Coordinates of C-alpha atoms in Angstrom, one line a residue:
M1 CA 152.4 139.8 60.3
I2 CA 150.9 140.8 63.6
A3 CA 147.7 141.7 61.8
I4 CA 147.5 138.2 60.3
I5 CA 148.1 136.6 63.6
F6 CA 145.4 138.7 65.3
A7 CA 143.0 137.9 62.5
G8 CA 143.7 134.2 62.9
I9 CA 143.0 134.4 66.7
V10 CA 139.7 136.2 66.0
W11 CA 138.8 133.6 63.5
F12 CA 139.5 130.6 65.8
S13 CA 137.7 132.3 68.6
G14 CA 134.7 132.8 66.5
M15 CA 134.7 129.2 65.3
A16 CA 135.1 128.0 68.9
G17 CA 132.2 130.2 70.0
F18 CA 130.1 128.9 67.1
A19 CA 130.9 125.3 68.1
W20 CA 130.0 125.9 71.7
A21 CA 126.7 127.5 70.7
Q22 CA 126.0 124.6 68.4
D23 CA 126.7 122.1 71.1
T24 CA 124.5 124.0 73.5
R25 CA 121.6 124.0 71.0
D26 CA 122.1 120.2 70.4
E27 CA 122.1 119.5 74.1
A28 CA 118.9 121.6 74.6
A29 CA 117.3 119.7 71.7
F30 CA 118.0 116.3 73.3
R31 CA 117.2 117.4 76.9
Q32 CA 114.0 115.8 77.9
P33 CA 111.4 117.8 80.0
P34 CA 111.0 116.5 83.6
L35 CA 108.5 113.8 84.1
E36 CA 105.3 114.9 85.7
L37 CA 103.0 112.7 87.8
R38 CA 99.5 113.9 88.9
L39 CA 98.9 112.3 92.2
S40 CA 95.9 112.2 94.6
M41 CA 96.3 111.1 98.2
S42 CA 94.7 107.7 97.5
D43 CA 97.0 107.2 94.4
A44 CA 100.0 107.9 96.6
M45 CA 98.9 105.4 99.2
R46 CA 98.4 102.7 96.6
A47 CA 101.7 103.4 94.9
A48 CA 103.5 103.2 98.2
V49 CA 102.2 99.6 98.7
D50 CA 103.8 98.6 95.4
N51 CA 107.0 100.6 95.5
N52 CA 108.0 101.2 99.2
P53 CA 111.1 99.1 100.1
T54 CA 109.9 98.4 103.6
V55 CA 106.7 96.8 102.3
Q56 CA 108.7 94.8 99.8
I57 CA 111.0 93.5 102.6
F58 CA 108.0 92.3 104.6
K59 CA 106.6 90.5 101.5
E60 CA 109.9 88.7 101.3
R61 CA 109.5 87.6 104.9
V62 CA 106.2 86.0 103.9
T63 CA 108.0 84.0 101.2
Q64 CA 110.6 82.9 103.8
A65 CA 107.8 81.7 106.1
E66 CA 106.3 79.7 103.3
E67 CA 109.6 78.0 102.5
Q68 CA 110.1 77.2 106.2
A69 CA 106.7 75.5 106.1
V70 CA 107.8 73.4 103.1
T71 CA 110.8 72.3 105.1
Q72 CA 108.7 71.2 108.0
R73 CA 106.4 69.4 105.7
G74 CA 109.3 67.6 104.1
A75 CA 110.0 65.9 107.5
L76 CA 106.6 64.1 107.2
L77 CA 107.1 63.0 103.6
P78 CA 109.2 60.0 102.3
N79 CA 112.9 60.5 102.1
L80 CA 114.3 58.7 99.1
S81 CA 118.1 58.5 98.3
A82 CA 120.3 56.4 96.0
R83 CA 124.0 55.6 95.9
V84 CA 126.3 53.7 93.7
S85 CA 129.8 52.6 94.7
G86 CA 132.7 50.6 93.3
A87 CA 135.6 49.4 95.4
R88 CA 138.5 46.9 95.4
R89 CA 139.1 45.1 98.6
R90 CA 142.0 42.7 99.6
L91 CA 140.6 39.7 101.4
F92 CA 142.7 37.5 103.7
L93 CA 142.2 33.8 103.1
G94 CA 143.7 31.4 105.6
S95 CA 144.3 31.2 109.3
F96 CA 146.5 33.4 111.5
G97 CA 149.8 31.7 112.1
G98 CA 149.2 29.4 109.2
R99 CA 149.6 29.5 105.5
G100 CA 147.4 31.7 103.4
G101 CA 147.4 34.8 101.3
T102 CA 145.4 37.8 100.3
I103 CA 143.3 38.0 97.2
P104 CA 142.0 41.2 95.7
R105 CA 138.3 41.4 95.0
D106 CA 136.2 44.0 93.2
F107 CA 132.9 45.0 94.7
Y108 CA 130.1 46.9 93.0
E109 CA 127.0 48.1 94.8
G110 CA 124.0 50.2 94.0
R111 CA 121.2 50.9 96.5
I112 CA 118.0 52.9 96.9
T113 CA 117.0 53.8 100.5
L114 CA 113.6 55.0 101.7
N115 CA 112.9 56.5 105.1
Q116 CA 109.4 57.5 106.3
N117 CA 108.2 58.9 109.6
L118 CA 105.0 56.8 110.2
F119 CA 103.8 58.5 113.4
S120 CA 105.2 61.6 115.2
L121 CA 102.9 64.0 116.9
S122 CA 105.8 66.4 117.5
L123 CA 106.6 66.7 113.7
I124 CA 102.9 67.2 113.0
Q125 CA 102.6 70.1 115.5
R126 CA 105.8 71.7 114.1
W127 CA 104.3 71.6 110.6
R128 CA 101.1 73.2 111.9
A129 CA 103.1 75.8 113.7
A130 CA 105.0 76.6 110.5
R131 CA 101.7 77.0 108.6
T132 CA 100.5 79.4 111.3
N133 CA 103.8 81.3 111.0
I134 CA 102.9 82.0 107.4
E135 CA 99.7 83.6 108.5
V136 CA 101.6 85.7 111.1
A137 CA 104.1 86.8 108.4
G138 CA 101.2 87.8 106.1
L139 CA 99.5 89.8 108.8
D140 CA 102.8 91.5 109.7
S141 CA 103.2 92.4 106.1
E142 CA 99.7 93.8 106.0
T143 CA 100.4 95.8 109.2
Q144 CA 103.5 97.3 107.6
K145 CA 101.5 98.1 104.5
M146 CA 99.0 100.0 106.7
D147 CA 101.8 101.8 108.5
T148 CA 103.3 102.8 105.2
M149 CA 100.0 104.0 103.7
A150 CA 99.4 106.1 106.8
L151 CA 102.9 107.6 106.7
V152 CA 102.5 108.4 103.0
A153 CA 99.1 110.0 103.6
L154 CA 100.5 112.2 106.3
A155 CA 103.5 113.1 104.1
Y156 CA 101.0 114.0 101.3
L157 CA 99.0 116.2 103.8
E158 CA 102.2 117.8 105.0
T159 CA 103.1 118.6 101.3
L160 CA 99.6 120.1 100.9
R161 CA 100.1 122.2 104.1
V162 CA 103.4 123.6 102.8
K163 CA 101.9 124.2 99.4
K164 CA 99.1 126.3 101.1
S165 CA 101.8 128.1 103.1
V166 CA 103.4 129.1 99.8
K167 CA 100.1 130.5 98.5
A168 CA 99.6 132.3 101.8
R169 CA 103.1 133.9 101.6
L170 CA 102.4 135.0 98.0
A171 CA 99.2 136.6 99.2
D172 CA 101.1 138.3 102.0
V173 CA 103.7 139.6 99.5
K174 CA 100.8 141.0 97.3
L175 CA 99.2 142.7 100.3
N176 CA 102.5 144.3 101.3
N177 CA 103.2 145.5 97.8
E178 CA 99.8 147.3 97.9
L179 CA 100.7 148.7 101.3
L180 CA 104.0 150.0 99.9
R181 CA 102.2 151.5 97.0
L182 CA 99.7 153.2 99.3
A183 CA 102.5 154.6 101.5
M184 CA 104.5 155.9 98.5
E185 CA 101.3 157.6 97.1
R186 CA 100.6 159.2 100.5
K187 CA 104.2 160.4 100.7
S188 CA 104.0 162.0 97.3
V189 CA 101.1 164.2 98.4
G190 CA 102.7 164.9 101.8
M191 CA 100.4 162.8 103.9
A192 CA 103.0 160.2 104.9
T193 CA 106.6 160.3 105.9
R194 CA 109.7 158.6 104.6
L195 CA 109.6 156.4 107.7
D196 CA 106.2 155.0 106.6
V197 CA 107.6 154.1 103.2
T198 CA 110.7 152.5 104.8
R199 CA 108.6 150.5 107.3
A200 CA 106.4 149.2 104.4
K201 CA 109.6 148.2 102.5
V202 CA 111.0 146.3 105.5
Q203 CA 107.7 144.5 105.9
L204 CA 107.7 143.5 102.3
E205 CA 111.2 142.1 102.4
N206 CA 110.3 140.1 105.5
E207 CA 107.4 138.5 103.6
K208 CA 109.6 137.8 100.7
Q209 CA 112.0 136.0 103.0
R210 CA 109.1 133.9 104.4
L211 CA 108.1 133.1 100.9
L212 CA 111.5 131.8 100.1
V213 CA 111.5 129.6 103.2
A214 CA 108.0 128.3 102.3
R215 CA 109.1 127.4 98.8
N216 CA 112.1 125.5 100.1
D217 CA 110.0 123.6 102.6
F218 CA 107.6 122.7 99.7
G219 CA 110.4 121.3 97.7
S220 CA 111.7 119.3 100.7
A221 CA 108.2 118.0 101.4
K222 CA 107.8 116.7 97.9
L223 CA 111.2 114.9 98.1
N224 CA 110.1 113.2 101.3
L225 CA 106.8 112.2 99.7
S226 CA 108.7 110.7 96.7
R227 CA 110.9 108.8 99.1
G228 CA 107.9 107.4 101.0
I229 CA 106.2 106.3 97.9
G230 CA 109.4 104.9 96.4
L231 CA 109.4 107.1 93.3
S232 CA 112.4 108.6 91.5
F233 CA 113.3 112.0 92.7
D234 CA 113.4 113.2 89.0
V235 CA 109.6 112.8 88.8
E236 CA 107.8 116.1 89.4
L237 CA 104.8 115.5 91.6
I238 CA 101.6 117.5 91.0
L239 CA 99.3 117.1 93.9
T240 CA 95.6 117.0 92.8
D241 CA 94.0 117.1 96.3
D242 CA 93.6 120.1 98.6
L243 CA 93.4 120.7 102.3
K244 CA 89.7 121.3 103.1
L245 CA 87.1 120.5 105.6
V246 CA 85.1 117.5 104.5
P247 CA 82.0 116.1 106.2
V248 CA 82.6 113.1 108.4
T249 CA 80.2 110.6 109.8
P250 CA 79.9 110.9 113.6
Q251 CA 80.9 107.8 115.5
T252 CA 80.4 106.8 119.1
V253 CA 83.4 105.4 121.0
D254 CA 81.8 102.0 121.3
G255 CA 81.0 101.9 117.6
A256 CA 84.5 103.0 116.6
L257 CA 86.1 100.4 119.0
Q258 CA 83.9 97.7 117.5
V259 CA 85.1 98.6 114.0
A260 CA 88.7 98.5 115.1
R261 CA 88.3 95.0 116.7
E262 CA 86.9 93.7 113.4
H263 CA 89.5 95.3 111.0
R264 CA 92.7 96.1 113.0
V265 CA 95.4 93.8 111.5
E266 CA 97.6 94.0 114.6
L267 CA 95.0 92.3 116.8
K268 CA 94.6 89.5 114.3
A269 CA 98.4 89.1 114.0
Q270 CA 98.9 89.0 117.8
K271 CA 96.2 86.4 118.2
K272 CA 97.9 84.3 115.6
R273 CA 101.2 84.7 117.5
E274 CA 99.4 83.3 120.6
R275 CA 98.3 80.4 118.5
L276 CA 101.8 79.9 117.1
A277 CA 103.3 79.9 120.6
A278 CA 100.7 77.3 121.7
L279 CA 101.5 75.0 118.7
T280 CA 105.2 75.3 119.3
L281 CA 104.7 74.4 123.0
S282 CA 102.6 71.4 121.9
S283 CA 105.3 70.2 119.5
V284 CA 107.8 70.2 122.3
V285 CA 105.4 68.4 124.7
M286 CA 104.7 65.8 122.1
E287 CA 108.3 64.8 122.1
R288 CA 107.4 62.7 125.1
V289 CA 105.2 60.5 122.9
P290 CA 106.8 57.5 121.2
S291 CA 107.3 57.9 117.5
L292 CA 107.2 55.3 114.7
A293 CA 109.4 55.3 111.6
G294 CA 110.0 52.9 108.8
S295 CA 113.0 52.4 106.5
G296 CA 114.0 50.1 103.8
D297 CA 116.6 49.7 101.1
L298 CA 116.9 47.7 97.9
G299 CA 120.1 47.2 96.0
L300 CA 122.5 45.2 93.9
I301 CA 125.9 43.9 95.0
G302 CA 128.5 41.8 93.3
N303 CA 132.0 41.4 92.1
Q304 CA 131.0 42.4 88.6
P305 CA 128.0 44.6 87.6
G306 CA 126.6 41.8 85.5
D307 CA 126.9 39.2 88.3
A308 CA 125.2 41.5 91.0
L309 CA 122.6 39.9 93.3
T310 CA 119.5 41.7 94.6
T311 CA 119.5 42.4 98.4
D312 CA 116.9 44.2 100.5
N313 CA 116.3 45.3 104.0
V314 CA 113.0 46.5 105.6
Q315 CA 112.6 47.6 109.2
V316 CA 110.2 49.5 111.5
L317 CA 111.7 51.6 114.3
L318 CA 109.8 52.5 117.5
S319 CA 111.5 55.4 119.4
I320 CA 110.5 55.8 123.1
P321 CA 112.0 58.9 124.8
L322 CA 113.2 58.0 128.3
F323 CA 115.6 60.6 129.7
D324 CA 117.5 63.4 128.0
G325 CA 119.0 65.1 131.1
G326 CA 116.1 67.4 131.6
Q327 CA 116.6 69.3 128.3
R328 CA 113.1 68.7 127.1
E329 CA 111.5 69.8 130.3
G330 CA 113.6 73.0 130.2
R331 CA 112.4 73.7 126.7
I332 CA 108.8 73.0 127.7
S333 CA 109.0 75.5 130.6
E334 CA 110.6 78.1 128.3
Q335 CA 107.9 77.7 125.7
R336 CA 105.2 78.0 128.4
S337 CA 106.7 81.3 129.4
L338 CA 106.5 82.4 125.8
V339 CA 102.8 81.5 125.6
R340 CA 102.2 83.6 128.7
L341 CA 104.2 86.5 127.2
E342 CA 102.2 86.4 124.0
S343 CA 99.0 86.5 126.1
I344 CA 100.2 89.6 127.9
R345 CA 101.1 91.2 124.6
T346 CA 97.6 90.5 123.2
R347 CA 96.0 92.4 126.1
D348 CA 98.5 95.3 125.6
V349 CA 97.7 95.5 121.9
E350 CA 94.0 95.6 122.7
R351 CA 94.5 98.5 125.1
Q352 CA 96.8 100.3 122.6
V353 CA 94.2 100.0 119.9
G354 CA 91.5 101.4 122.3
L355 CA 93.8 104.3 123.2
E356 CA 94.5 105.2 119.5
V357 CA 90.8 105.1 118.6
R358 CA 89.7 107.3 121.5
D359 CA 92.6 109.7 120.9
A360 CA 91.8 110.0 117.2
L361 CA 88.1 110.7 117.9
L362 CA 88.9 113.4 120.4
T363 CA 91.4 115.0 118.0
M364 CA 89.0 115.0 115.1
E365 CA 86.3 116.6 117.2
S366 CA 88.7 119.2 118.4
T367 CA 90.2 120.0 115.0
Q368 CA 86.7 120.5 113.5
Q369 CA 86.1 123.2 116.1
Q370 CA 89.6 124.6 115.4
V371 CA 88.8 125.0 111.7
A372 CA 85.6 126.9 112.5
V373 CA 87.5 129.2 114.9
A374 CA 90.3 129.7 112.4
K375 CA 87.9 130.7 109.6
E376 CA 86.2 133.2 111.9
G377 CA 89.6 134.5 113.0
L378 CA 90.7 135.0 109.3
R379 CA 87.4 136.8 108.5
L380 CA 88.0 139.2 111.5
A381 CA 91.6 139.7 110.6
F382 CA 90.7 140.8 107.0
Q383 CA 88.0 143.1 108.5
E384 CA 90.7 144.7 110.7
L385 CA 93.0 145.1 107.8
R386 CA 90.4 146.9 105.7
L387 CA 89.6 149.3 108.5
A388 CA 93.3 150.0 109.2
R389 CA 93.9 150.7 105.5
R390 CA 91.0 153.1 105.4
R391 CA 92.3 154.9 108.5
F392 CA 95.7 155.2 106.9
A393 CA 94.3 156.3 103.6
V394 CA 92.5 159.3 105.2
G395 CA 95.4 160.2 107.5
L396 CA 93.8 159.0 110.8
A397 CA 96.6 156.5 111.6
T398 CA 100.1 155.6 110.6
N399 CA 101.0 152.5 108.6
I400 CA 101.9 150.8 111.9
E401 CA 98.3 149.9 112.3
V402 CA 98.2 148.5 108.8
T403 CA 101.4 146.5 109.3
D404 CA 100.1 145.0 112.6
A405 CA 96.8 144.1 110.8
Q406 CA 98.7 142.5 108.0
T407 CA 100.7 140.5 110.5
R408 CA 97.5 139.3 112.1
V409 CA 96.1 138.3 108.7
A410 CA 99.2 136.2 108.0
Q411 CA 98.9 134.6 111.4
A412 CA 95.2 133.9 110.8
R413 CA 96.0 132.3 107.5
D414 CA 98.6 130.1 109.2
N415 CA 96.1 129.1 111.9
L416 CA 93.6 128.0 109.3
I417 CA 96.2 126.0 107.3
E418 CA 97.3 124.3 110.5
A419 CA 93.7 123.6 111.6
L420 CA 92.9 122.1 108.2
F421 CA 96.1 120.0 108.3
N422 CA 95.3 118.7 111.8
F423 CA 91.8 117.9 110.9
N424 CA 92.8 115.8 107.8
A425 CA 95.6 114.2 109.8
S426 CA 93.1 113.2 112.4
R427 CA 91.0 111.5 109.7
V428 CA 94.1 109.5 108.7
D429 CA 94.8 108.6 112.3
L430 CA 91.3 107.4 113.0
A431 CA 91.2 105.4 109.8
R432 CA 94.6 103.8 110.7
A433 CA 93.4 103.2 114.3
Q434 CA 90.3 101.3 112.9
G435 CA 92.3 99.5 110.2
R436 CA 90.3 101.0 107.4
L437 CA 92.7 103.1 105.5
E438 CA 91.4 101.8 102.2
A439 CA 88.0 103.4 102.9
L440 CA 89.7 106.7 103.4

């Protein structure tokens, strides 16, 4: 009996294991491979314009400004309304104190009313201000698009920088593996000590640790890039560009500033804000001017719908502002202050653009020199490493010299990666300062 129960348990366990294995195979069969997207920096910048939530929010603000302009235009167009009513009224017939009574009467009425502003400079200026506000909103949206493109470009470069760091750490691990092999070979023939081997192992583990950190940073950088573009985190990004030194056309400060004045969206937007403030001020000032409006209504009224009579009323209204307790003058003074404020902001934006252009030019010139110095430093570091390994191989030095040389090679690699990143970031900064990211 016990044997039968044991056999049953084994049989059920086997069936359960088979079912689990079958479910696992079915799940693996239906599991889709991760989506991959090959992406250049220009592709990432263009994709951000379409998918970034902040850019989409500013586009909605343009739509809001357009609807506000429609509202202001509606104040200048005819206002047509209609109403129909039916009522029973009790009328008193007779004289007070005398005889008489009340008689109920039914009244039916239908009317169409038309109102039209014939002349109002204030409403005209408000409509013009609303149209200018559409242009301001559009330029603000363009500014946000430029900012987003620049941030995505820098995020792309940061991802490339970390990617190069991963490759550098892999190269460091490879070199330290060779150093460990050399130390073990020398120890086997009695030309090195156990301390040399242990030191090489410690250095190798340190480089493996740095490799793990670099890989984690690379994954985080790709997530940040996906967030900036507005892509799903499930998409595996494959970056097709590389950090490198590219030739750039030399620019003078005056030439670069001239390009910025012609293309920088913030300058155009700020000048439109000045125009908007001036139009708003004008609309308030024009409230002093008399306005002319017309209205009319046409309708039918009677005790029965079939017996209704046609009535009409047409009138022209002239409105002359006399005194409102000083409210209008207060709003005029307030709006004049806003006009002066926008003028100050325009000068500040012009100075800020000049600062950004000059700073980007200086940084680009400096980073070009940094790349050249870093390349030479890496060449010398490799030369030092080769000499140190030769000395260690022939027994003229311990592996401390090799370890130190390897550390300097790793530092030289990092210096070159950092210089290349700074150079390409300065290109993005200059293009953003000049308002020409598309050309980049």
